[in-house]
Short mmCIF file of C-alpha atoms in Angstrom, two decimals:
data_model
loop_
_atom_site.label_atom_id
_atom_site.label_comp_id
_atom_site.label_asym_id
_atom_site.label_seq_id
_atom_site.Cartn_x
_atom_site.Cartn_y
_atom_site.Cartn_z
CA ALA A 1 9.14 -14.46 -4.45
CA GLN A 2 7.41 -11.64 -6.24
CA THR A 3 9.14 -8.37 -7.04
CA VAL A 4 7.89 -5.11 -8.48
CA THR A 5 10.18 -2.66 -10.25
CA GLN A 6 9.50 0.95 -11.11
CA SER A 7 12.44 2.25 -13.10
CA GLN A 8 11.49 5.94 -13.09
CA PRO A 9 12.11 7.56 -9.68
CA GLU A 10 10.82 10.93 -10.89
CA MET A 11 8.90 12.25 -13.86
CA SER A 12 7.35 15.52 -14.83
CA VAL A 13 4.69 16.46 -17.35
CA GLN A 14 3.01 19.62 -18.50
CA GLU A 15 -0.58 20.15 -17.55
CA ALA A 16 -2.98 18.67 -20.15
CA GLU A 17 -0.34 16.39 -21.62
CA THR A 18 -0.08 12.62 -21.38
CA VAL A 19 2.44 10.71 -19.30
CA THR A 20 3.20 7.01 -18.93
CA LEU A 21 4.64 5.46 -15.80
CA SER A 22 6.41 2.13 -16.12
CA CYS A 23 6.16 -0.95 -13.94
CA THR A 24 7.49 -4.46 -14.36
CA TYR A 25 7.07 -7.37 -12.05
CA ASP A 26 8.27 -10.88 -11.57
CA THR A 27 6.14 -13.79 -10.43
CA SER A 28 5.55 -17.45 -11.06
CA GLU A 29 1.84 -17.06 -10.27
CA SER A 30 -0.62 -17.32 -13.13
CA ASN A 31 -3.42 -15.37 -11.54
CA TYR A 32 -2.96 -12.17 -9.57
CA TYR A 33 -3.98 -8.55 -9.17
CA LEU A 34 -1.98 -5.51 -10.18
CA PHE A 35 -2.63 -2.04 -8.83
CA TRP A 36 -1.59 1.55 -9.18
CA TYR A 37 -1.86 3.55 -6.00
CA LYS A 38 -1.49 7.32 -5.78
CA GLN A 39 -0.08 9.04 -2.70
CA PRO A 40 -0.46 12.84 -2.74
CA PRO A 41 1.87 14.77 -0.43
CA SER A 42 0.99 14.10 3.21
CA ARG A 43 -2.07 12.09 2.29
CA GLN A 44 -3.03 8.45 2.25
CA MET A 45 -2.54 6.12 -0.64
CA ILE A 46 -5.62 5.76 -2.77
CA LEU A 47 -6.33 3.24 -5.44
CA VAL A 48 -6.12 4.59 -8.97
CA ILE A 49 -6.73 1.49 -11.01
CA ARG A 50 -6.76 -2.29 -10.70
CA GLN A 51 -6.14 -5.09 -13.19
CA GLU A 52 -6.88 -8.77 -12.76
CA ALA A 53 -4.33 -10.86 -14.58
CA TYR A 54 -6.86 -13.24 -16.12
CA LYS A 55 -8.61 -10.32 -17.85
CA GLN A 56 -7.00 -9.50 -21.16
CA GLN A 57 -8.75 -6.17 -21.53
CA ASN A 58 -6.77 -3.25 -20.15
CA ALA A 59 -8.44 -1.49 -17.24
CA THR A 60 -9.45 2.15 -17.61
CA GLU A 61 -10.73 4.70 -15.11
CA ASN A 62 -11.53 8.04 -16.70
CA ARG A 63 -8.17 9.66 -17.56
CA PHE A 64 -6.21 6.68 -16.23
CA SER A 65 -5.54 3.56 -18.23
CA VAL A 66 -3.09 0.71 -18.12
CA ASN A 67 -1.13 -1.23 -20.69
CA PHE A 68 -1.01 -4.73 -19.26
CA GLN A 69 1.36 -7.08 -21.05
CA LYS A 70 1.17 -10.37 -19.17
CA ALA A 71 3.81 -12.22 -21.14
CA ALA A 72 6.24 -9.36 -20.69
CA LYS A 73 5.17 -8.86 -17.04
CA SER A 74 4.67 -5.20 -17.69
CA PHE A 75 1.96 -2.94 -16.25
CA SER A 76 2.31 0.70 -17.24
CA LEU A 77 -0.02 3.53 -16.24
CA LYS A 78 -1.05 6.20 -18.71
CA ILE A 79 -2.44 9.48 -17.43
CA SER A 80 -4.15 11.53 -20.10
CA ASP A 81 -4.92 15.25 -19.87
CA SER A 82 -2.71 15.57 -16.78
CA GLN A 83 -4.00 17.86 -14.06
CA LEU A 84 -2.17 19.65 -11.26
CA GLY A 85 -3.95 17.39 -8.77
CA ASP A 86 -2.24 14.38 -10.32
CA THR A 87 1.01 15.47 -8.68
CA ALA A 88 1.84 12.61 -6.31
CA MET A 89 3.89 9.49 -5.72
CA TYR A 90 2.58 6.61 -7.78
CA PHE A 91 3.13 3.06 -6.58
CA CYS A 92 2.71 -0.05 -8.62
CA ALA A 93 1.73 -3.08 -6.54
CA PHE A 94 1.19 -6.81 -6.92
CA MET A 95 -1.07 -9.15 -5.00
CA LYS A 96 -1.61 -12.85 -5.43
CA HIS A 97 -5.18 -13.77 -6.26
CA ARG A 98 -7.38 -16.11 -4.22
CA GLY A 99 -5.74 -17.79 -1.33
CA SER A 100 -3.76 -14.69 -0.58
CA GLN A 101 -4.14 -12.83 2.68
CA GLY A 102 -3.90 -9.60 0.74
CA ASN A 103 -0.24 -8.88 1.12
CA LEU A 104 0.62 -6.15 -1.39
CA ILE A 105 4.12 -5.99 -2.79
CA PHE A 106 5.03 -2.47 -3.81
CA GLY A 107 7.51 -0.94 -6.18
CA LYS A 108 9.67 1.96 -5.00
CA GLY A 109 7.38 4.51 -6.54
CA THR A 110 7.54 7.23 -9.17
CA LYS A 111 7.25 10.84 -8.12
CA LEU A 112 5.15 12.63 -10.72
CA SER A 113 5.10 16.40 -10.95
CA VAL A 114 2.51 18.09 -13.14
CA LYS A 115 3.65 21.56 -14.14
CA PRO A 116 1.34 24.42 -15.09
CA GLU B 1 -17.08 8.08 2.28
CA PRO B 2 -15.76 5.68 4.95
CA GLU B 3 -12.04 5.79 5.54
CA VAL B 4 -9.29 4.28 7.62
CA THR B 5 -8.12 6.61 10.37
CA GLN B 6 -4.80 6.48 12.19
CA THR B 7 -3.49 8.11 15.33
CA PRO B 8 -1.17 9.71 16.11
CA SER B 9 -0.17 11.40 12.89
CA HIS B 10 3.34 11.90 14.25
CA GLN B 11 5.07 10.50 17.31
CA VAL B 12 8.56 11.20 18.55
CA THR B 13 10.00 8.76 21.04
CA GLN B 14 13.26 7.85 22.68
CA MET B 15 15.06 4.67 21.72
CA GLY B 16 13.97 1.79 23.94
CA GLN B 17 10.52 3.17 24.62
CA GLU B 18 7.28 1.38 23.80
CA VAL B 19 5.05 2.85 21.13
CA ILE B 20 1.46 2.03 20.22
CA LEU B 21 0.06 3.12 16.89
CA ARG B 22 -3.68 3.05 16.52
CA CYS B 23 -5.94 2.46 13.55
CA VAL B 24 -9.69 2.40 13.05
CA PRO B 25 -10.40 0.35 9.93
CA ILE B 26 -13.52 0.73 7.83
CA SER B 27 -16.35 -0.79 9.85
CA ASN B 28 -17.43 -3.70 7.65
CA HIS B 29 -13.92 -4.73 6.69
CA LEU B 30 -12.55 -8.06 7.83
CA TYR B 31 -8.87 -7.99 6.91
CA PHE B 32 -6.39 -5.62 8.49
CA TYR B 33 -2.81 -4.77 7.68
CA TRP B 34 0.20 -2.80 8.78
CA TYR B 35 2.77 -1.57 6.31
CA ARG B 36 5.75 0.68 6.83
CA GLN B 37 7.76 3.01 4.64
CA ILE B 38 11.21 4.08 5.69
CA LEU B 39 12.04 7.48 4.19
CA GLY B 40 13.08 7.11 0.58
CA GLN B 41 12.36 3.40 0.45
CA LYS B 42 9.49 1.27 -0.73
CA VAL B 43 6.37 0.48 1.23
CA GLU B 44 6.88 -2.86 2.99
CA PHE B 45 4.37 -5.33 4.34
CA LEU B 46 4.55 -6.01 8.06
CA VAL B 47 1.54 -8.09 9.07
CA SER B 48 -1.98 -9.10 8.15
CA PHE B 49 -4.72 -9.88 10.65
CA TYR B 50 -7.98 -11.74 10.23
CA ASN B 51 -10.46 -13.30 12.61
CA ASN B 52 -8.55 -12.00 15.61
CA GLU B 53 -5.25 -13.55 14.73
CA ILE B 54 -2.20 -12.90 12.61
CA SER B 55 -2.62 -14.54 9.22
CA GLU B 56 0.71 -13.56 7.71
CA LYS B 57 3.78 -11.62 8.78
CA SER B 58 7.00 -10.55 7.16
CA GLU B 59 10.50 -11.11 8.49
CA ILE B 60 10.49 -7.46 9.59
CA PHE B 61 7.74 -8.27 12.08
CA ASP B 62 9.91 -9.75 14.81
CA ASP B 63 9.26 -10.24 18.51
CA GLN B 64 9.44 -6.50 19.13
CA PHE B 65 6.19 -6.05 17.21
CA SER B 66 2.69 -7.11 18.14
CA VAL B 67 -0.81 -6.38 16.90
CA GLU B 68 -4.20 -6.69 18.45
CA ARG B 69 -7.80 -5.66 18.00
CA PRO B 70 -8.77 -5.11 21.62
CA ASP B 71 -12.31 -3.82 21.27
CA GLY B 72 -13.55 -4.85 17.84
CA SER B 73 -12.90 -1.47 16.28
CA ASN B 74 -9.34 -0.35 16.97
CA PHE B 75 -6.43 -2.20 15.43
CA THR B 76 -3.13 -1.46 17.11
CA LEU B 77 0.53 -1.97 16.34
CA LYS B 78 2.84 -2.07 19.34
CA ILE B 79 6.59 -1.77 19.20
CA ARG B 80 7.96 -2.86 22.57
CA SER B 81 11.41 -1.36 22.57
CA THR B 82 11.93 1.04 19.70
CA LYS B 83 15.17 1.21 17.75
CA LEU B 84 16.48 4.01 15.58
CA GLU B 85 15.74 1.94 12.49
CA ASP B 86 12.06 1.76 13.42
CA SER B 87 11.75 5.38 12.32
CA ALA B 88 9.31 5.25 9.42
CA MET B 89 5.81 6.01 8.26
CA TYR B 90 3.45 3.26 9.36
CA PHE B 91 0.33 2.67 7.30
CA CYS B 92 -2.72 0.78 8.38
CA ALA B 93 -5.00 -0.73 5.74
CA SER B 94 -8.18 -2.74 5.65
CA ARG B 95 -10.03 -4.85 3.13
CA GLU B 96 -13.65 -5.92 3.02
CA THR B 97 -13.33 -9.51 1.89
CA ARG B 98 -10.68 -11.80 0.55
CA ASP B 99 -12.11 -11.65 -2.93
CA THR B 100 -12.05 -7.91 -3.38
CA GLY B 101 -8.51 -6.88 -4.14
CA GLU B 102 -8.59 -3.30 -2.95
CA LEU B 103 -6.91 -2.29 0.28
CA PHE B 104 -7.93 1.03 1.80
CA PHE B 105 -5.10 2.86 3.51
CA GLY B 106 -4.96 5.35 6.32
CA GLU B 107 -2.92 8.55 6.16
CA GLY B 108 -0.11 7.00 8.13
CA SER B 109 1.60 7.57 11.46
CA ARG B 110 5.09 8.98 11.28
CA LEU B 111 7.32 7.52 13.98
CA THR B 112 10.59 9.23 14.80
CA VAL B 113 12.92 7.39 17.18
CA LEU B 114 15.68 9.50 18.71
#
């Protein structure tokens, strides 16, 4: 069975600084997706960034980038130039690749506070 | 931008009562999901639905739960006889195809069982 672990329940960062959220996972699959979802207070989860395990290049989306270390089963999220609107719960999630019905396995989340 | 919508946003019910949570997935999506998040805990998969039938369910999804897509647009989760431990935020999600990884989530329905 797959598991996802986020070891930082809460983090804070000053506006405009950089923060890294950690995520590790365990799987015997060789091909899979990894995701970071953001959940602002009282809002729906939205996808921040996605990584396909067979791609060695780390995914980036504007100020968001990942450090994907497949051998170490690590998938950290770096937020550069943090903004107040980045304040949210961040969930790391795993999904098996093809053949999967799309069942996401989530970590417990990291609550990020961006301070002015 | 198309989005997944859920109703109600909050429902309070008495233990033993039936509850139906409703979701309208994004119109061209084919795969539908229910997840739940008990306060302070991780988001957990309940069930996935494709081609008008359940494709996968977790051990949480016991006989008290059912899903259906009665009219081709709504996707509902029914809890027949609610228990205190069913109190949680329930999220609906949809996905366009099997090959695109992204699930789109609704804002959630908060269920409080008294």
